Amino acid sequence: MVVTQINMEFRFRGMKLRGFSCEVIKSPNGFISETFGSILLQVLFPFLLSGMGMLIAGLVAHEAQHWKVFVDIKELLTLVPSLVGLKGNLEMTLASRFSTAANTGVIDNPQEQQKMIFGNLALVQVQATVVGLLAALVALVLEFISGQKVELSHIGVLCASSVVTAFVAAFFLGVTMIGVILTARKLGINPDNIATPIAAMLGDVIALSILALISSIFYKYIEKYYIFLGICLFFFALIPMWIIIVNQSPSIFQVLKTGWYPIIISMFISSLGGLIFSKAVSEKDFKGMAFFTPVVNGVGGNLVSIQVSRISTYLYSWSTLGVLPYNMKSYWPNPCTTFCSSEINSVSARVLLLLVVPGQLIFLFIIHLKEGDEIGLNPLFVVMYLIGSFTQVLILLYLADFMVRLIWRWSQDPDSYCIPYLTGLGDLLGVSFLTICFLLNSFLFKKNLENSNMADTGPP
């Protein structure tokens, strides 16, 4: 299928037409596509910017793990990946959903734009309040199952801190994302390429900073459980008001009714990663893991969210919900089709894969400059780290191609369903691969040390 786009410009003087120009663009791929270079240029700066945010988040996590509240309430460390991962469940989903609406012209109508803005903001407040409490409860259950003793006095601090952090971060990031997308639309930049990385950049730093600050304040009143109960009840009392606002937009209200499964399941998946993180971060052989975890998880979540948002926009532009285009009929896409074809979604997948290794090297270099003596990076760890990060993104991008097709075929919105699953899985894969890197590095280092000692004590 060949698609032709006609751009016409009319020039008026007063009310009289004085001239016009016409530009015809043909695309043999069935989509007025961007080039490899244009996608790279638009994605590169937000990607690097989000990396800086993740590095700052890693610094916050590294410092906060030694604070008294995090030392005494171990469940907070389990909570970190799932609470930070809410950006994938809420803000990045909002960014993807609103980007698709912008690219398909839905928000060109001022009244519809207003409904979309207020509806989406109210939606994420409902989701943040509920999932914030659930994340805290899941962290408590996982710690209990793993054999960790759970103090009753910790429950109030944990739950109130989680709800407040999720609520405040969701509101701030929601407003920011809408502003970014509307600005990108006016500047002629594809918001699919920039919105989700910016959401990730701000989400990591803001969520971790708020959690560290709020939990430290609440820790001072740890025995006054009624304060924490009152805080949770206050935020839950606001939910009916948010639902009334969401009800003004039928499409967003549908997301509120049906979009809980991916968010909750993703939160559970991220919590498993959080359990691994909380157990590993306190070990001597895993020194520096708090630095790397936000970076690894963030890079994978950023890149796969961009791809999901782009594929979703493609489907909304050139197909009908429930019906896949001819070139995407296969439920199980061939990996060669996903990464090596001339289709625009394959081109963007190659761009995103290309960014992984150079981006991670830049982030590793900055980490080395900041905390090189404390962490002690070595070439073997760097190679394993790059392999793990590349493998994580490779798996996520292929699953994105498969999952978007499946969700679309089921007549569901890929923006709302796919991003939470994939970012949650990205958190679990990232923490798991990072743990393997630290384990292998520790094992090989000790092996080399033993061989060196044997050589020193052997006969001359």
GROMACS .gro file of C-alpha atoms in nm, residues 43 59 150 233 263 358 373 388 396 450:
model
   10
   43VAL     CA    1   1.523   1.043   2.061
   59LEU     CA    2   2.282   0.879   4.372
  150VAL     CA    3   0.781  -0.718   6.003
  233LEU     CA    4  -0.803   0.802   5.453
  263ILE     CA    5  -0.102  -0.181   3.653
  358PRO     CA    6   2.687   0.404   2.377
  373ASP     CA    7   3.690   0.470   4.399
  388GLY     CA    8   2.299  -0.768   3.026
  396LEU     CA    9   1.169  -0.595   2.567
  450GLU     CA   10   4.300  -1.737   4.494
   0.00000   0.00000   0.00000
